[in-house]
Amino acid sequence: GAVVSQHPSWVICKSGTSVKIECRSLDFQATTMFWYRQFPKQSLMLMATSNEGSKATYEQGVEKDKFLINHASLTLSTLTVTSAHPEDSSFYICSAQGGLAGFAGRETQYFGPGTRLLVL
Amino acid sequence: QKEVEQNSGPLSVPEGAIASLNCTYSDRGSQSFFWYRQYSGKSPELIMFIYSNGDKEDGRFTAQLNKASQYVSLLIRDSQPSDSATYLCAVRGYGSGGSNYKLTFGKGTLLTVNP
C-alpha cells in the first residue's frame, strides 16, 4: 500500500518551454500532496502544499506564477514549470499524505520516485 | 524557525556493525518524527516513524525518541552494504492547521557500510 507515482521520470526541454509533472497516489486517496525540489547534494526543499479542490500554499520565495500546481482529485496533483530556464533544472519530488488508516496513514508522507528536469 | 540538525557525515561503519544516526530538533512542540532513507539519485523512502518517548524496533532498525532532550536517533543493527545511503530525519509539529502539518527535514547523514 501507499504507492505514489510520478510521470515523467525524466524531462529534457529547451529554455522557455513549459513542463508538466504528474503525481498520483495509486492505492489511496491522499488528502494532501506536497511538492519538493532537490538540488545535487542538498536536502529536500518544500515548494508547496496542495489540498484537493483548493489553491496550493506556496513556501516563501517560490514563485506561484512560475510553478503552477493543480490538485484536481484526491489521487492526482500536477506541477507545471512555466517558461523553464536552466536554473530550474533540478530533481522534483512529490509526496502524498493521508487517506489511510492509523497514525501512519494520517501522518506519513509517501514519496513518489521523482522527476529529473534538465532545461537546456 | 523550526530546525532539524543532523551530522552530515559521512559515517562509515564496517559490515555487521551498528550504525547510529542522530538528530536534534528545535521545536519543542513537535509531535511525530520520521526517518527516511534516500539512495543516491532516488527519492526518499520511509523507514520508520515514532511519536512516543522510548524505543521502537522494526527488524534491524530501532528508533529512539527523547522529547525532553529534543533528540531522536536511528540505530541500524548488523549493517549491510545495501544500507549505504543518506538518512533523513524529519519532524512534524502538532495539529493540522497552519504550518504544523508540514515536515521539516534535516540535511541528512550519509552512511557508508564497508564490506
Coordinates of C-alpha atoms in Angstrom, one line a residue:
Chain A
G1 CA 0.0 0.0 0.0
A2 CA 0.8 3.7 -0.1
V3 CA 2.3 3.8 -3.6
V4 CA 2.9 7.2 -5.3
S5 CA 3.9 7.5 -8.9
Q6 CA 5.3 10.4 -10.9
H7 CA 5.4 11.0 -14.6
P8 CA 7.6 11.6 -16.4
S9 CA 10.7 10.4 -14.7
W10 CA 13.0 12.4 -17.0
V11 CA 12.4 15.6 -18.9
I12 CA 14.8 17.4 -21.2
C13 CA 13.5 20.6 -22.7
K14 CA 14.5 23.8 -24.3
S15 CA 14.6 27.1 -22.3
G16 CA 11.3 28.8 -22.5
T17 CA 9.1 25.8 -22.7
S18 CA 6.6 24.6 -20.0
V19 CA 6.8 21.2 -18.4
K20 CA 4.0 19.4 -16.6
I21 CA 4.7 16.8 -14.0
E22 CA 2.0 14.4 -12.7
C23 CA 1.9 12.9 -9.2
R24 CA -0.6 10.1 -8.4
S25 CA -1.4 8.2 -5.3
L26 CA -2.1 4.7 -6.8
D27 CA -3.8 2.8 -3.9
F28 CA -5.0 5.5 -1.6
Q29 CA -6.8 8.9 -1.7
A30 CA -4.3 11.4 -0.5
T31 CA -5.8 14.4 1.4
T32 CA -2.6 16.4 0.9
M33 CA 0.1 16.4 -1.6
F34 CA 3.5 18.1 -1.4
W35 CA 6.0 19.2 -4.0
Y36 CA 9.7 19.3 -3.2
R37 CA 12.8 20.3 -5.2
Q38 CA 16.2 18.9 -4.5
F39 CA 19.5 20.2 -6.0
P40 CA 22.5 17.9 -6.1
K41 CA 23.9 17.0 -2.6
Q42 CA 21.3 19.2 -0.9
S43 CA 18.3 18.4 1.2
L44 CA 14.7 18.5 0.2
M45 CA 13.2 21.9 -0.2
L46 CA 9.4 22.2 0.1
M47 CA 8.0 24.2 -2.7
A48 CA 4.2 24.0 -2.0
T49 CA 1.4 22.1 -0.4
S50 CA -1.8 21.3 -2.1
N51 CA -5.2 20.0 -1.0
E52 CA -7.8 18.7 -3.4
G53 CA -10.0 21.3 -4.7
S54 CA -8.2 24.3 -3.1
K55 CA -5.4 26.6 -4.1
A56 CA -1.9 25.5 -3.3
T57 CA 0.1 27.1 -0.4
Y58 CA 3.5 28.1 -1.6
E59 CA 6.6 28.4 0.5
Q60 CA 8.3 31.7 0.8
G61 CA 10.4 32.5 -2.2
V62 CA 8.6 30.1 -4.5
E63 CA 7.0 31.9 -7.5
K64 CA 3.4 31.0 -7.8
D65 CA 3.1 32.0 -11.4
K66 CA 6.2 30.0 -12.4
F67 CA 5.3 26.8 -10.6
L68 CA 1.6 26.1 -11.2
I69 CA 0.0 23.5 -9.0
N70 CA -3.3 21.9 -9.7
H71 CA -4.8 19.3 -7.4
A72 CA -7.8 18.0 -9.4
S73 CA -8.6 15.0 -7.4
L74 CA -7.7 13.0 -4.3
T75 CA -5.3 10.9 -6.4
L76 CA -3.7 13.5 -8.8
S77 CA -1.7 16.6 -8.4
T78 CA 0.2 18.3 -11.2
L79 CA 3.1 20.7 -11.1
T80 CA 3.7 22.9 -14.2
V81 CA 7.0 24.6 -14.6
T82 CA 6.2 27.5 -16.9
S83 CA 8.8 29.1 -19.1
A84 CA 11.5 26.9 -17.8
H85 CA 15.1 28.1 -17.6
P86 CA 18.4 26.3 -17.0
E87 CA 18.3 27.3 -13.3
D88 CA 15.0 25.4 -12.9
S89 CA 16.9 22.1 -13.7
S90 CA 16.5 20.0 -10.6
F91 CA 15.0 16.8 -9.1
Y92 CA 11.3 17.4 -8.4
I93 CA 9.7 15.1 -5.9
C94 CA 6.1 14.8 -4.8
S95 CA 4.7 13.2 -1.7
A96 CA 1.2 12.3 -0.7
Q97 CA -0.3 12.1 2.8
G98 CA -3.5 11.0 4.4
G99 CA -6.4 8.8 3.5
L100 CA -5.0 5.7 5.1
A101 CA -5.9 4.1 8.4
G102 CA -4.0 4.7 11.6
F103 CA -1.3 7.1 12.6
A104 CA 0.9 6.2 9.7
G105 CA -1.8 6.7 7.2
R106 CA -2.8 10.1 8.5
E107 CA 0.6 11.5 9.3
T108 CA 3.2 10.0 7.0
Q109 CA 4.3 11.4 3.7
Y110 CA 4.9 8.8 1.0
F111 CA 7.2 10.0 -1.8
G112 CA 7.0 9.5 -5.5
P113 CA 10.1 8.4 -7.4
G114 CA 10.9 11.9 -8.6
T115 CA 11.2 13.7 -11.9
R116 CA 14.6 14.9 -13.2
L117 CA 14.2 18.1 -15.2
L118 CA 17.0 19.4 -17.4
V119 CA 16.5 22.7 -19.2
L120 CA 18.9 23.4 -22.0
Chain B
Q1 CA 12.1 29.0 12.7
K2 CA 11.9 25.2 13.1
E3 CA 15.3 23.5 12.7
V4 CA 16.3 19.9 12.4
E5 CA 20.0 19.2 12.8
Q6 CA 21.9 16.1 11.6
N7 CA 25.5 15.3 11.4
S8 CA 26.2 15.4 7.7
G9 CA 28.8 12.6 7.9
P10 CA 29.9 10.7 6.1
L11 CA 29.5 8.0 8.8
S12 CA 31.5 4.9 7.9
V13 CA 30.9 1.6 9.6
P14 CA 32.1 -2.0 8.8
E15 CA 29.6 -4.6 7.7
G16 CA 27.9 -6.2 10.6
A17 CA 28.4 -3.2 12.9
I18 CA 25.8 -1.0 14.5
A19 CA 25.3 2.4 12.8
S20 CA 24.0 5.2 15.0
L21 CA 22.4 8.2 13.4
N22 CA 21.4 11.2 15.4
C23 CA 19.0 14.1 15.0
T24 CA 18.1 17.1 17.2
Y25 CA 15.2 19.5 16.7
S26 CA 14.4 22.9 17.9
D27 CA 10.6 23.0 18.1
R28 CA 9.6 21.6 21.5
G29 CA 6.0 21.2 20.3
S30 CA 7.0 18.6 17.6
Q31 CA 4.9 15.5 17.9
S32 CA 6.0 13.0 15.3
F33 CA 9.3 12.0 13.9
F34 CA 10.3 10.2 10.8
W35 CA 13.4 8.5 9.3
Y36 CA 13.7 8.3 5.6
R37 CA 16.4 6.6 3.5
Q38 CA 17.5 8.1 0.3
Y39 CA 19.7 6.3 -2.1
S40 CA 21.8 8.4 -4.5
G41 CA 19.6 9.7 -7.3
K42 CA 16.4 8.3 -5.8
S43 CA 13.6 9.8 -3.8
P44 CA 13.2 9.2 0.0
E45 CA 11.6 6.1 1.3
L46 CA 10.1 5.8 4.7
I47 CA 12.0 3.6 7.2
M48 CA 10.2 4.3 10.5
F49 CA 8.2 6.8 12.4
I50 CA 8.0 7.4 16.1
Y51 CA 5.9 9.6 18.3
S52 CA 6.2 8.3 21.8
N53 CA 9.2 8.6 24.1
G54 CA 11.4 5.5 24.2
D55 CA 12.4 2.9 21.6
K56 CA 10.6 1.5 18.7
E57 CA 12.0 -1.5 16.9
D58 CA 11.4 -2.8 13.4
G59 CA 13.6 -5.6 12.2
R60 CA 17.2 -4.3 12.2
F61 CA 16.1 -0.7 12.8
T62 CA 15.4 0.9 16.1
A63 CA 14.2 4.5 16.5
Q64 CA 14.8 6.2 19.8
L65 CA 12.9 9.4 20.9
N66 CA 13.7 11.6 23.9
K67 CA 11.4 14.6 23.8
A68 CA 12.9 16.2 26.9
S69 CA 16.2 16.4 25.2
Q70 CA 14.7 17.0 21.7
Y71 CA 16.6 14.2 20.3
V72 CA 15.7 11.3 18.0
S73 CA 18.1 8.6 16.7
L74 CA 18.1 5.6 14.4
L75 CA 20.1 2.5 15.1
I76 CA 20.8 0.1 12.3
R77 CA 22.0 -3.3 13.6
D78 CA 24.0 -5.8 11.5
S79 CA 24.7 -3.0 8.9
Q80 CA 24.8 -4.2 5.3
P81 CA 26.4 -2.5 2.3
S82 CA 22.9 -2.1 0.9
D83 CA 22.2 0.2 3.9
S84 CA 24.7 2.7 2.4
A85 CA 22.5 5.8 1.7
T86 CA 21.6 9.2 3.1
Y87 CA 19.3 9.1 6.1
L88 CA 16.9 12.0 6.5
C89 CA 15.4 12.9 9.8
A90 CA 12.0 14.6 9.5
V91 CA 9.9 16.3 12.2
R92 CA 6.3 17.3 12.2
G93 CA 4.6 19.7 14.5
Y94 CA 1.3 19.3 16.2
G95 CA -2.2 19.7 14.8
S96 CA -3.3 20.0 11.2
G97 CA -3.6 23.7 10.8
G98 CA -1.2 26.4 9.7
S99 CA 2.3 25.1 9.1
N100 CA 2.3 22.3 11.6
Y101 CA 1.3 19.7 9.1
K102 CA 4.5 20.1 7.2
L103 CA 7.6 18.1 7.7
T104 CA 10.9 19.8 8.4
F105 CA 13.8 17.8 7.1
G106 CA 17.3 17.7 8.3
K107 CA 20.1 17.8 5.7
G108 CA 20.7 14.1 6.1
T109 CA 23.6 11.9 7.2
L110 CA 25.5 9.9 4.6
L111 CA 26.1 6.4 5.8
T112 CA 28.7 4.1 4.2
V113 CA 28.8 0.4 5.2
N114 CA 32.1 -1.1 4.1
P115 CA 32.2 -4.8 3.2

